[in-house]
Amino acid sequence: MTETIKTDVVIIGAGPVGLFAVFELGLLDIKAHLIDILDKVGGQCAELYPEKPIYDIPGIPMVTGHGLSEGLMEQIKPFHPTFHLGEMVTTVEKLGDAQFRVGTDAGKTFECKVVVIAAGGGSFQPKRPPIAGIEPYESKSVHYAVRKMEAFRDKNLVIVGGGDSALDWTLNLQPLAKKLTLIHRRDDFRGAPDSVNKMRALVADGKMDLKIGQVAALEGGDGQLTALSIKGNDGTTARIDCDAMLPFFGLTMKLGPVADWGLKMEDELIPVDMSTFETNIPGIFAIGDINTYPGKLKLILSGFHEGALMAQKAHHYIYPDKRLVFQYTTSSTNLQKKLGVA
Ligand code: FAD
């Protein structure tokens, strides 16, 4: 049986709003664990527009999506949040007053007093490649993410795709695999030029194979792949042995399991009380792009404000007997000590 992780708050989603919530909670001595499906923090900023400039973060005239994520990580360092990346929250159950159980698809269980849903536009989920009969192999020998690299040691591994994920995993897994083949539909890669050069050097040294074409059919049984065939752009077909396949065809945003947690929903969004950002279930809050209320603007700055007010109400659940005194970071030595600057 897996161990239950006990904490004050579980934050679902490590986008900009989930990250800043750690800061606002931390100032009030509230500890948080964050869970995100992505293998990195930053949500849409990191996944959809890491290099694009954002011009409307107060006090920062211009910052890229990646830069904002990095800045937020630096800002929340004093509060030592724990991250669980590459995991999807599948269940949220109420156990009693100010007591929730949260479960992930990686088998982890959390018990907490407050749940903060900062799930943005929903869960980023991998796009399934257009290969007939792929479903029975999924999670058994076809994987859309790498949880443990060791699982691919000494395997005949096939990676499909031409972006950064496909190239990064090619470079990381090549030393472990028995044989690695990268398949892409054209001999032109969207990934970072340095990764492309490294991959081509491995091919030139005979350490891996590169095939140009598309996966046409899978062979195997009981979820275990044994081989696949590739149709080349010139119409020829090749068959290669394969124990595991990793397709990286990009991500799409879907609401995902949020809709199954017994919360009131409106057009795939969670209505909240505008003074606390609490949902219809006391102790569960929704902040950032996932919530709705009159006048809501899906802006990062709105999510930051929502996180600050959420933390004030969350304090009542975590410390029911403590009075909350409002303080400024500029003038409170108490807050400055928490931030490690006094
Ligand atoms: P998100 O950034 O969407 O993060 C939510 C996270 O939750 C995701 O990482 C997701 O994987 C995770 N998640 C969801 N469900 C689960 C689950 N069940 N289990 C685990 N994890 C889960 N806003 C601005 O203010 N200024 C701009 O200039 C601006 N430009 C933009 C440009 C583009 C191209 C786009 C697409 C958006 C832009 N936005 C901009 C909007 C801004 O990115 C969003 O408002 C912001 O990302 C919302 O933050 P969030 O933390 O609420 O959600």
CSV table of C-alpha atoms and ligand atoms in Angstrom, one decimal:
chain,number,residue,atom,x,y,z
A,1,MET,CA,0.0,0.0,0.0
A,2,THR,CA,1.3,3.5,-0.9
A,3,GLU,CA,2.0,6.0,1.9
A,4,THR,CA,-0.5,8.8,2.3
A,5,ILE,CA,1.1,12.3,2.1
A,6,LYS,CA,-0.4,14.7,4.7
A,7,THR,CA,-0.2,18.4,4.1
A,8,ASP,CA,-2.1,21.6,4.6
A,9,VAL,CA,-3.0,22.3,1.0
A,10,VAL,CA,-2.9,20.4,-2.3
A,11,ILE,CA,-2.7,22.7,-5.3
A,12,ILE,CA,-3.9,21.1,-8.5
A,13,GLY,CA,-2.0,22.7,-11.3
A,14,ALA,CA,1.5,24.3,-11.3
A,15,GLY,CA,0.7,27.0,-13.8
A,16,PRO,CA,1.5,30.7,-12.9
A,17,VAL,CA,-1.5,30.9,-10.7
A,18,GLY,CA,-0.9,27.7,-8.8
A,19,LEU,CA,2.8,28.8,-8.3
A,20,PHE,CA,1.9,32.2,-6.9
A,21,ALA,CA,-0.7,30.6,-4.6
A,22,VAL,CA,2.3,28.9,-2.8
A,23,PHE,CA,3.6,32.4,-2.1
A,24,GLU,CA,0.4,33.8,-0.6
A,25,LEU,CA,-0.2,30.6,1.4
A,26,GLY,CA,3.4,30.6,2.6
A,27,LEU,CA,3.2,34.1,4.0
A,28,LEU,CA,0.4,32.7,6.2
A,29,ASP,CA,2.5,29.7,7.3
A,30,ILE,CA,0.5,27.3,5.1
A,31,LYS,CA,2.4,24.4,3.4
A,32,ALA,CA,1.5,23.2,0.0
A,33,HIS,CA,2.1,20.3,-2.4
A,34,LEU,CA,1.6,21.0,-6.1
A,35,ILE,CA,0.6,18.4,-8.7
A,36,ASP,CA,0.7,18.8,-12.5
A,37,ILE,CA,0.3,16.6,-15.5
A,38,LEU,CA,3.1,18.3,-17.2
A,39,ASP,CA,6.7,17.4,-16.5
A,40,LYS,CA,7.5,21.0,-15.9
A,41,VAL,CA,6.0,24.0,-14.0
A,42,GLY,CA,4.5,27.1,-15.6
A,43,GLY,CA,1.3,25.7,-17.2
A,44,GLN,CA,0.3,27.5,-20.4
A,45,CYS,CA,3.2,30.0,-20.1
A,46,ALA,CA,5.7,27.1,-20.2
A,47,GLU,CA,3.9,24.8,-22.6
A,48,LEU,CA,2.2,27.1,-25.1
A,49,TYR,CA,4.4,30.2,-25.3
A,50,PRO,CA,7.7,29.9,-23.4
A,51,GLU,CA,9.5,32.3,-25.7
A,52,LYS,CA,6.7,34.9,-26.2
A,53,PRO,CA,6.8,38.2,-24.4
A,54,ILE,CA,4.0,39.0,-21.9
A,55,TYR,CA,3.5,42.8,-21.4
A,56,ASP,CA,0.8,43.0,-18.7
A,57,ILE,CA,2.4,41.6,-15.5
A,58,PRO,CA,2.3,44.6,-13.1
A,59,GLY,CA,5.7,46.1,-12.5
A,60,ILE,CA,7.4,43.9,-15.1
A,61,PRO,CA,7.3,45.7,-18.5
A,62,MET,CA,8.2,42.5,-20.5
A,63,VAL,CA,8.8,38.9,-19.5
A,64,THR,CA,8.6,35.7,-21.5
A,65,GLY,CA,6.4,32.8,-20.5
A,66,HIS,CA,9.5,30.9,-19.4
A,67,GLY,CA,10.9,33.9,-17.6
A,68,LEU,CA,7.7,34.4,-15.6
A,69,SER,CA,7.7,30.7,-14.6
A,70,GLU,CA,11.4,31.0,-13.5
A,71,GLY,CA,10.7,34.2,-11.5
A,72,LEU,CA,7.7,32.6,-9.7
A,73,MET,CA,9.9,29.6,-8.8
A,74,GLU,CA,12.5,31.9,-7.3
A,75,GLN,CA,9.9,33.9,-5.4
A,76,ILE,CA,8.3,30.8,-3.8
A,77,LYS,CA,11.7,29.1,-2.9
A,78,PRO,CA,11.5,30.3,0.8
A,79,PHE,CA,8.3,28.2,1.3
A,80,HIS,CA,9.8,24.9,0.0
A,81,PRO,CA,6.8,23.6,-1.9
A,82,THR,CA,6.8,20.0,-2.9
A,83,PHE,CA,6.1,19.2,-6.6
A,84,HIS,CA,4.6,16.1,-8.1
A,85,LEU,CA,5.1,16.6,-11.8
A,86,GLY,CA,4.0,14.2,-14.6
A,87,GLU,CA,0.9,13.2,-12.5
A,88,MET,CA,-2.7,13.8,-13.1
A,89,VAL,CA,-5.1,14.3,-10.2
A,90,THR,CA,-7.9,11.9,-10.8
A,91,THR,CA,-9.9,12.0,-7.6
A,92,VAL,CA,-10.9,14.5,-4.9
A,93,GLU,CA,-13.0,13.2,-2.1
A,94,LYS,CA,-14.4,15.0,1.0
A,95,LEU,CA,-13.6,13.0,4.2
A,96,GLY,CA,-15.1,15.4,6.7
A,97,ASP,CA,-15.0,19.0,7.7
A,98,ALA,CA,-11.7,20.5,6.4
A,99,GLN,CA,-10.5,17.1,5.3
A,100,PHE,CA,-10.0,15.9,1.8
A,101,ARG,CA,-8.3,13.0,0.1
A,102,VAL,CA,-6.7,13.6,-3.3
A,103,GLY,CA,-5.5,10.8,-5.6
A,104,THR,CA,-3.3,10.8,-8.7
A,105,ASP,CA,-2.9,8.5,-11.7
A,106,ALA,CA,0.5,7.6,-10.4
A,107,GLY,CA,-1.1,6.0,-7.3
A,108,LYS,CA,-0.2,8.7,-4.8
A,109,THR,CA,-2.7,9.7,-2.1
A,110,PHE,CA,-2.8,13.0,-0.2
A,111,GLU,CA,-4.8,14.1,2.8
A,112,CYS,CA,-5.2,17.8,3.2
A,113,LYS,CA,-7.4,20.5,4.8
A,114,VAL,CA,-7.8,22.6,1.7
A,115,VAL,CA,-7.8,21.8,-2.0
A,116,VAL,CA,-6.9,24.6,-4.5
A,117,ILE,CA,-7.9,23.9,-8.0
A,118,ALA,CA,-5.6,26.0,-10.3
A,119,ALA,CA,-6.2,23.7,-13.3
A,120,GLY,CA,-6.3,26.5,-16.0
A,121,GLY,CA,-7.9,25.4,-19.2
A,122,GLY,CA,-7.9,21.9,-17.9
A,123,SER,CA,-5.4,19.1,-18.2
A,124,PHE,CA,-2.8,19.0,-20.9
A,125,GLN,CA,-3.2,15.6,-22.5
A,126,PRO,CA,-1.1,14.0,-25.2
A,127,LYS,CA,-2.5,13.9,-28.7
A,128,ARG,CA,-2.9,10.3,-29.8
A,129,PRO,CA,-1.1,9.5,-33.1
A,130,PRO,CA,-3.3,8.3,-36.0
A,131,ILE,CA,-2.3,4.6,-35.8
A,132,ALA,CA,-5.0,2.0,-36.1
A,133,GLY,CA,-5.3,-0.3,-33.1
A,134,ILE,CA,-3.0,1.7,-30.8
A,135,GLU,CA,-5.4,1.8,-27.7
A,136,PRO,CA,-4.7,-1.7,-26.3
A,137,TYR,CA,-1.0,-0.9,-26.1
A,138,GLU,CA,-1.3,2.4,-24.3
A,139,SER,CA,0.3,2.5,-20.8
A,140,LYS,CA,1.6,-1.0,-21.4
A,141,SER,CA,4.1,-0.6,-24.2
A,142,VAL,CA,3.0,2.7,-25.8
A,143,HIS,CA,3.8,5.6,-23.5
A,144,TYR,CA,3.1,9.3,-23.9
A,145,ALA,CA,5.4,10.4,-21.1
A,146,VAL,CA,8.5,9.0,-19.5
A,147,ARG,CA,8.0,8.4,-15.7
A,148,LYS,CA,11.0,6.2,-15.1
A,149,MET,CA,13.9,6.1,-17.6
A,150,GLU,CA,15.0,2.8,-16.2
A,151,ALA,CA,11.8,1.2,-17.6
A,152,PHE,CA,13.4,1.5,-21.1
A,153,ARG,CA,16.8,0.0,-20.3
A,154,ASP,CA,17.8,-2.7,-22.8
A,155,LYS,CA,14.6,-2.3,-24.8
A,156,ASN,CA,14.1,-2.0,-28.6
A,157,LEU,CA,12.7,1.6,-28.3
A,158,VAL,CA,11.0,3.6,-31.0
A,159,ILE,CA,10.4,7.3,-30.5
A,160,VAL,CA,8.0,9.1,-32.9
A,161,GLY,CA,7.9,12.9,-33.5
A,162,GLY,CA,10.0,15.8,-34.5
A,163,GLY,CA,9.7,18.4,-31.7
A,164,ASP,CA,11.7,19.0,-28.6
A,165,SER,CA,10.1,16.2,-26.5
A,166,ALA,CA,10.9,13.6,-29.2
A,167,LEU,CA,14.5,14.9,-29.5
A,168,ASP,CA,15.1,15.3,-25.8
A,169,TRP,CA,14.0,11.8,-25.0
A,170,THR,CA,15.9,10.4,-27.9
A,171,LEU,CA,19.1,11.9,-26.5
A,172,ASN,CA,18.3,10.9,-22.9
A,173,LEU,CA,17.2,7.3,-23.6
A,174,GLN,CA,19.7,6.4,-26.3
A,175,PRO,CA,22.4,5.4,-23.8
A,176,LEU,CA,20.0,3.1,-22.0
A,177,ALA,CA,18.1,1.4,-24.8
A,178,LYS,CA,19.3,-1.8,-26.5
A,179,LYS,CA,18.4,-0.1,-29.8
A,180,LEU,CA,16.7,3.3,-30.4
A,181,THR,CA,14.9,4.3,-33.6
A,182,LEU,CA,13.6,7.8,-34.1
A,183,ILE,CA,10.7,8.1,-36.7
A,184,HIS,CA,9.6,11.4,-38.1
A,185,ARG,CA,7.4,12.1,-41.1
A,186,ARG,CA,10.0,14.4,-42.7
A,187,ASP,CA,13.7,15.0,-42.5
A,188,ASP,CA,13.2,18.4,-40.9
A,189,PHE,CA,12.9,18.9,-37.1
A,190,ARG,CA,11.1,21.6,-35.1
A,191,GLY,CA,13.2,21.0,-32.0
A,192,ALA,CA,16.2,23.0,-30.8
A,193,PRO,CA,19.0,23.0,-33.4
A,194,ASP,CA,21.5,21.8,-30.8
A,195,SER,CA,19.4,18.7,-30.1
A,196,VAL,CA,19.0,18.0,-33.8
A,197,ASN,CA,22.8,18.2,-34.3
A,198,LYS,CA,23.4,15.8,-31.4
A,199,MET,CA,20.8,13.3,-32.7
A,200,ARG,CA,22.3,13.4,-36.2
A,201,ALA,CA,25.8,12.8,-34.7
A,202,LEU,CA,24.5,9.7,-32.9
A,203,VAL,CA,23.0,8.5,-36.2
A,204,ALA,CA,26.3,9.1,-38.0
A,205,ASP,CA,28.1,7.1,-35.3
A,206,GLY,CA,25.8,4.2,-35.8
A,207,LYS,CA,24.4,4.6,-32.2
A,208,MET,CA,20.8,5.0,-33.2
A,209,ASP,CA,18.6,4.9,-36.3
A,210,LEU,CA,16.6,7.7,-37.9
A,211,LYS,CA,13.7,6.6,-40.2
A,212,ILE,CA,11.7,9.1,-42.3
A,213,GLY,CA,8.1,8.0,-42.7
A,214,GLN,CA,5.0,7.2,-40.7
A,215,VAL,CA,4.1,4.3,-38.4
A,216,ALA,CA,1.6,2.3,-40.4
A,217,ALA,CA,0.8,-0.8,-38.3
A,218,LEU,CA,1.6,-2.3,-34.9
A,219,GLU,CA,2.3,-6.0,-34.1
A,220,GLY,CA,2.0,-7.7,-30.7
A,221,GLY,CA,-0.5,-9.0,-28.3
A,222,ASP,CA,-1.9,-8.5,-24.7
A,223,GLY,CA,-0.7,-4.9,-24.8
A,224,GLN,CA,2.9,-5.8,-25.6
A,225,LEU,CA,4.4,-4.5,-28.8
A,226,THR,CA,6.8,-6.8,-30.7
A,227,ALA,CA,7.3,-4.9,-33.9
A,228,LEU,CA,5.9,-2.1,-36.1
A,229,SER,CA,5.9,-1.2,-39.7
A,230,ILE,CA,6.8,2.1,-41.2
A,231,LYS,CA,5.6,3.5,-44.5
A,232,GLY,CA,8.3,5.7,-46.1
A,233,ASN,CA,7.4,8.8,-48.0
A,234,ASP,CA,8.5,6.9,-51.2
A,235,GLY,CA,5.9,4.3,-50.6
A,236,THR,CA,8.2,1.6,-49.3
A,237,THR,CA,7.5,-0.3,-46.1
A,238,ALA,CA,10.0,-1.3,-43.4
A,239,ARG,CA,9.5,-3.5,-40.3
A,240,ILE,CA,11.4,-3.0,-37.1
A,241,ASP,CA,11.4,-4.9,-33.8
A,242,CYS,CA,10.0,-2.8,-31.0
A,243,ASP,CA,9.4,-3.4,-27.3
A,244,ALA,CA,8.2,0.1,-26.5
A,245,MET,CA,7.0,3.1,-28.4
A,246,LEU,CA,7.0,6.7,-27.3
A,247,PRO,CA,4.9,9.0,-29.6
A,248,PHE,CA,5.3,12.8,-29.0
A,249,PHE,CA,2.6,14.4,-31.1
A,250,GLY,CA,2.0,17.5,-28.9
A,251,LEU,CA,-0.5,18.2,-26.2
A,252,THR,CA,-4.1,19.3,-26.2
A,253,MET,CA,-6.1,20.9,-23.4
A,254,LYS,CA,-9.2,19.0,-22.1
A,255,LEU,CA,-11.2,19.6,-19.0
A,256,GLY,CA,-10.2,16.2,-17.7
A,257,PRO,CA,-11.3,14.7,-14.3
A,258,VAL,CA,-12.2,18.1,-12.7
A,259,ALA,CA,-15.8,17.6,-13.8
A,260,ASP,CA,-16.0,14.4,-11.7
A,261,TRP,CA,-15.3,15.9,-8.3
A,262,GLY,CA,-18.9,16.8,-7.4
A,263,LEU,CA,-18.3,20.6,-8.0
A,264,LYS,CA,-20.9,22.9,-9.5
A,265,MET,CA,-19.8,23.6,-13.1
A,266,GLU,CA,-20.8,26.2,-15.7
A,267,ASP,CA,-19.6,25.7,-19.2
A,268,GLU,CA,-16.7,23.6,-18.1
A,269,LEU,CA,-15.7,26.3,-15.5
A,270,ILE,CA,-16.1,26.4,-11.7
A,271,PRO,CA,-18.2,29.1,-10.3
A,272,VAL,CA,-16.7,30.7,-7.2
A,273,ASP,CA,-17.6,33.2,-4.4
A,274,MET,CA,-15.9,36.4,-5.6
A,275,SER,CA,-14.7,37.4,-2.1
A,276,THR,CA,-12.9,34.1,-1.3
A,277,PHE,CA,-12.7,32.1,-4.6
A,278,GLU,CA,-14.2,29.2,-2.7
A,279,THR,CA,-16.4,26.7,-4.7
A,280,ASN,CA,-19.7,25.3,-3.7
A,281,ILE,CA,-17.8,22.8,-1.6
A,282,PRO,CA,-16.4,24.5,1.5
A,283,GLY,CA,-12.6,24.0,1.7
A,284,ILE,CA,-12.2,23.6,-2.1
A,285,PHE,CA,-11.1,26.8,-3.9
A,286,ALA,CA,-10.7,27.5,-7.7
A,287,ILE,CA,-8.4,30.2,-8.9
A,288,GLY,CA,-7.0,31.2,-12.3
A,289,ASP,CA,-8.4,30.3,-15.7
A,290,ILE,CA,-10.5,27.4,-14.4
A,291,ASN,CA,-13.0,29.6,-12.4
A,292,THR,CA,-15.8,31.9,-13.4
A,293,TYR,CA,-17.6,34.8,-11.8
A,294,PRO,CA,-19.2,38.0,-13.1
A,295,GLY,CA,-16.6,40.1,-14.9
A,296,LYS,CA,-13.9,37.4,-14.9
A,297,LEU,CA,-10.9,38.1,-17.1
A,298,LYS,CA,-8.6,35.1,-18.0
A,299,LEU,CA,-5.5,37.0,-17.2
A,300,ILE,CA,-2.5,36.0,-15.1
A,301,LEU,CA,-2.9,39.1,-12.9
A,302,SER,CA,-6.5,38.1,-12.1
A,303,GLY,CA,-5.3,34.7,-10.9
A,304,PHE,CA,-2.6,36.3,-8.7
A,305,HIS,CA,-5.3,38.4,-7.0
A,306,GLU,CA,-7.5,35.4,-6.6
A,307,GLY,CA,-4.7,33.4,-4.9
A,308,ALA,CA,-4.2,36.2,-2.3
A,309,LEU,CA,-7.9,36.2,-1.3
A,310,MET,CA,-8.1,32.4,-1.4
A,311,ALA,CA,-5.2,32.2,1.1
A,312,GLN,CA,-7.0,34.5,3.6
A,313,LYS,CA,-10.0,32.1,3.7
A,314,ALA,CA,-7.8,29.0,3.6
A,315,HIS,CA,-6.2,30.2,6.8
A,316,HIS,CA,-9.5,29.8,8.6
A,317,TYR,CA,-9.5,26.1,7.8
A,318,ILE,CA,-5.8,25.4,8.6
A,319,TYR,CA,-5.7,27.5,11.8
A,320,PRO,CA,-9.3,27.8,13.0
A,321,ASP,CA,-8.2,29.2,16.4
A,322,LYS,CA,-5.7,31.8,15.1
A,323,ARG,CA,-6.6,35.4,14.3
A,324,LEU,CA,-5.3,36.5,11.0
A,325,VAL,CA,-3.5,39.9,11.1
A,326,PHE,CA,-3.1,41.7,7.8
A,327,GLN,CA,0.5,42.6,7.1
A,328,TYR,CA,2.6,44.2,4.3
A,329,THR,CA,5.9,42.5,3.2
A,330,THR,CA,7.5,46.0,3.1
A,331,SER,CA,7.0,46.6,6.8
A,332,SER,CA,6.4,43.3,8.6
A,333,THR,CA,9.6,41.8,10.0
A,334,ASN,CA,7.6,38.6,10.6
A,335,LEU,CA,6.8,38.3,6.9
A,336,GLN,CA,10.4,39.2,6.0
A,337,LYS,CA,11.7,36.5,8.3
A,338,LYS,CA,9.6,33.9,6.4
A,339,LEU,CA,11.0,35.3,3.2
A,340,GLY,CA,14.5,34.9,4.5
A,341,VAL,CA,15.3,38.6,4.1
A,342,ALA,CA,15.3,39.8,7.7
B,1,FAD,P1,-2.6,27.1,-16.6
B,1,FAD,O1,-1.5,28.0,-17.0
B,1,FAD,O2,-3.5,26.6,-17.7
B,1,FAD,O3,-2.0,25.9,-15.8
B,1,FAD,C1,-2.9,25.0,-15.3
B,1,FAD,C2,-2.1,23.7,-15.0
B,1,FAD,O4,-3.0,22.7,-14.4
B,1,FAD,C3,-1.6,23.0,-16.3
B,1,FAD,O5,-0.2,22.9,-16.3
B,1,FAD,C4,-2.3,21.7,-16.3
B,1,FAD,O6,-1.5,20.6,-16.8
B,1,FAD,C5,-2.6,21.4,-14.9
B,1,FAD,N1,-3.8,20.6,-14.6
B,1,FAD,C6,-5.0,20.7,-15.1
B,1,FAD,N2,-5.8,19.7,-14.6
B,1,FAD,C7,-5.0,18.9,-13.9
B,1,FAD,C8,-5.2,17.7,-13.2
B,1,FAD,N3,-6.3,17.0,-13.1
B,1,FAD,N4,-4.1,17.1,-12.5
B,1,FAD,C9,-2.9,17.7,-12.6
B,1,FAD,N5,-2.6,18.9,-13.2
B,1,FAD,C10,-3.7,19.4,-13.9
B,1,FAD,N6,-2.3,36.0,-19.9
B,1,FAD,C11,-1.9,37.3,-19.6
B,1,FAD,O7,-2.2,37.7,-18.4
B,1,FAD,N7,-1.1,38.0,-20.4
B,1,FAD,C12,-0.7,37.6,-21.6
B,1,FAD,O8,-0.1,38.3,-22.4
B,1,FAD,C13,-1.2,36.3,-22.0
B,1,FAD,N8,-0.8,35.8,-23.2
B,1,FAD,C14,-1.2,34.5,-23.6
B,1,FAD,C15,-0.8,34.0,-24.8
B,1,FAD,C16,-1.2,32.7,-25.2
B,1,FAD,C17,-0.7,32.2,-26.5
B,1,FAD,C18,-2.0,31.9,-24.4
B,1,FAD,C19,-2.4,30.6,-24.8
B,1,FAD,C20,-2.4,32.5,-23.1
B,1,FAD,C21,-2.0,33.8,-22.8
B,1,FAD,N9,-2.4,34.3,-21.5
B,1,FAD,C22,-2.0,35.5,-21.2
B,1,FAD,C23,-3.3,33.6,-20.6
B,1,FAD,C24,-2.5,32.9,-19.5
B,1,FAD,O9,-1.5,32.1,-20.0
B,1,FAD,C25,-3.5,32.2,-18.6
B,1,FAD,O10,-4.4,33.1,-18.0
B,1,FAD,C26,-2.7,31.5,-17.4
B,1,FAD,O11,-1.8,30.6,-17.9
B,1,FAD,C27,-3.7,30.9,-16.4
B,1,FAD,O12,-2.9,30.3,-15.4
B,1,FAD,P2,-3.4,29.1,-14.6
B,1,FAD,O13,-2.3,28.8,-13.6
B,1,FAD,O14,-4.8,29.4,-14.1
B,1,FAD,O15,-3.6,27.9,-15.6
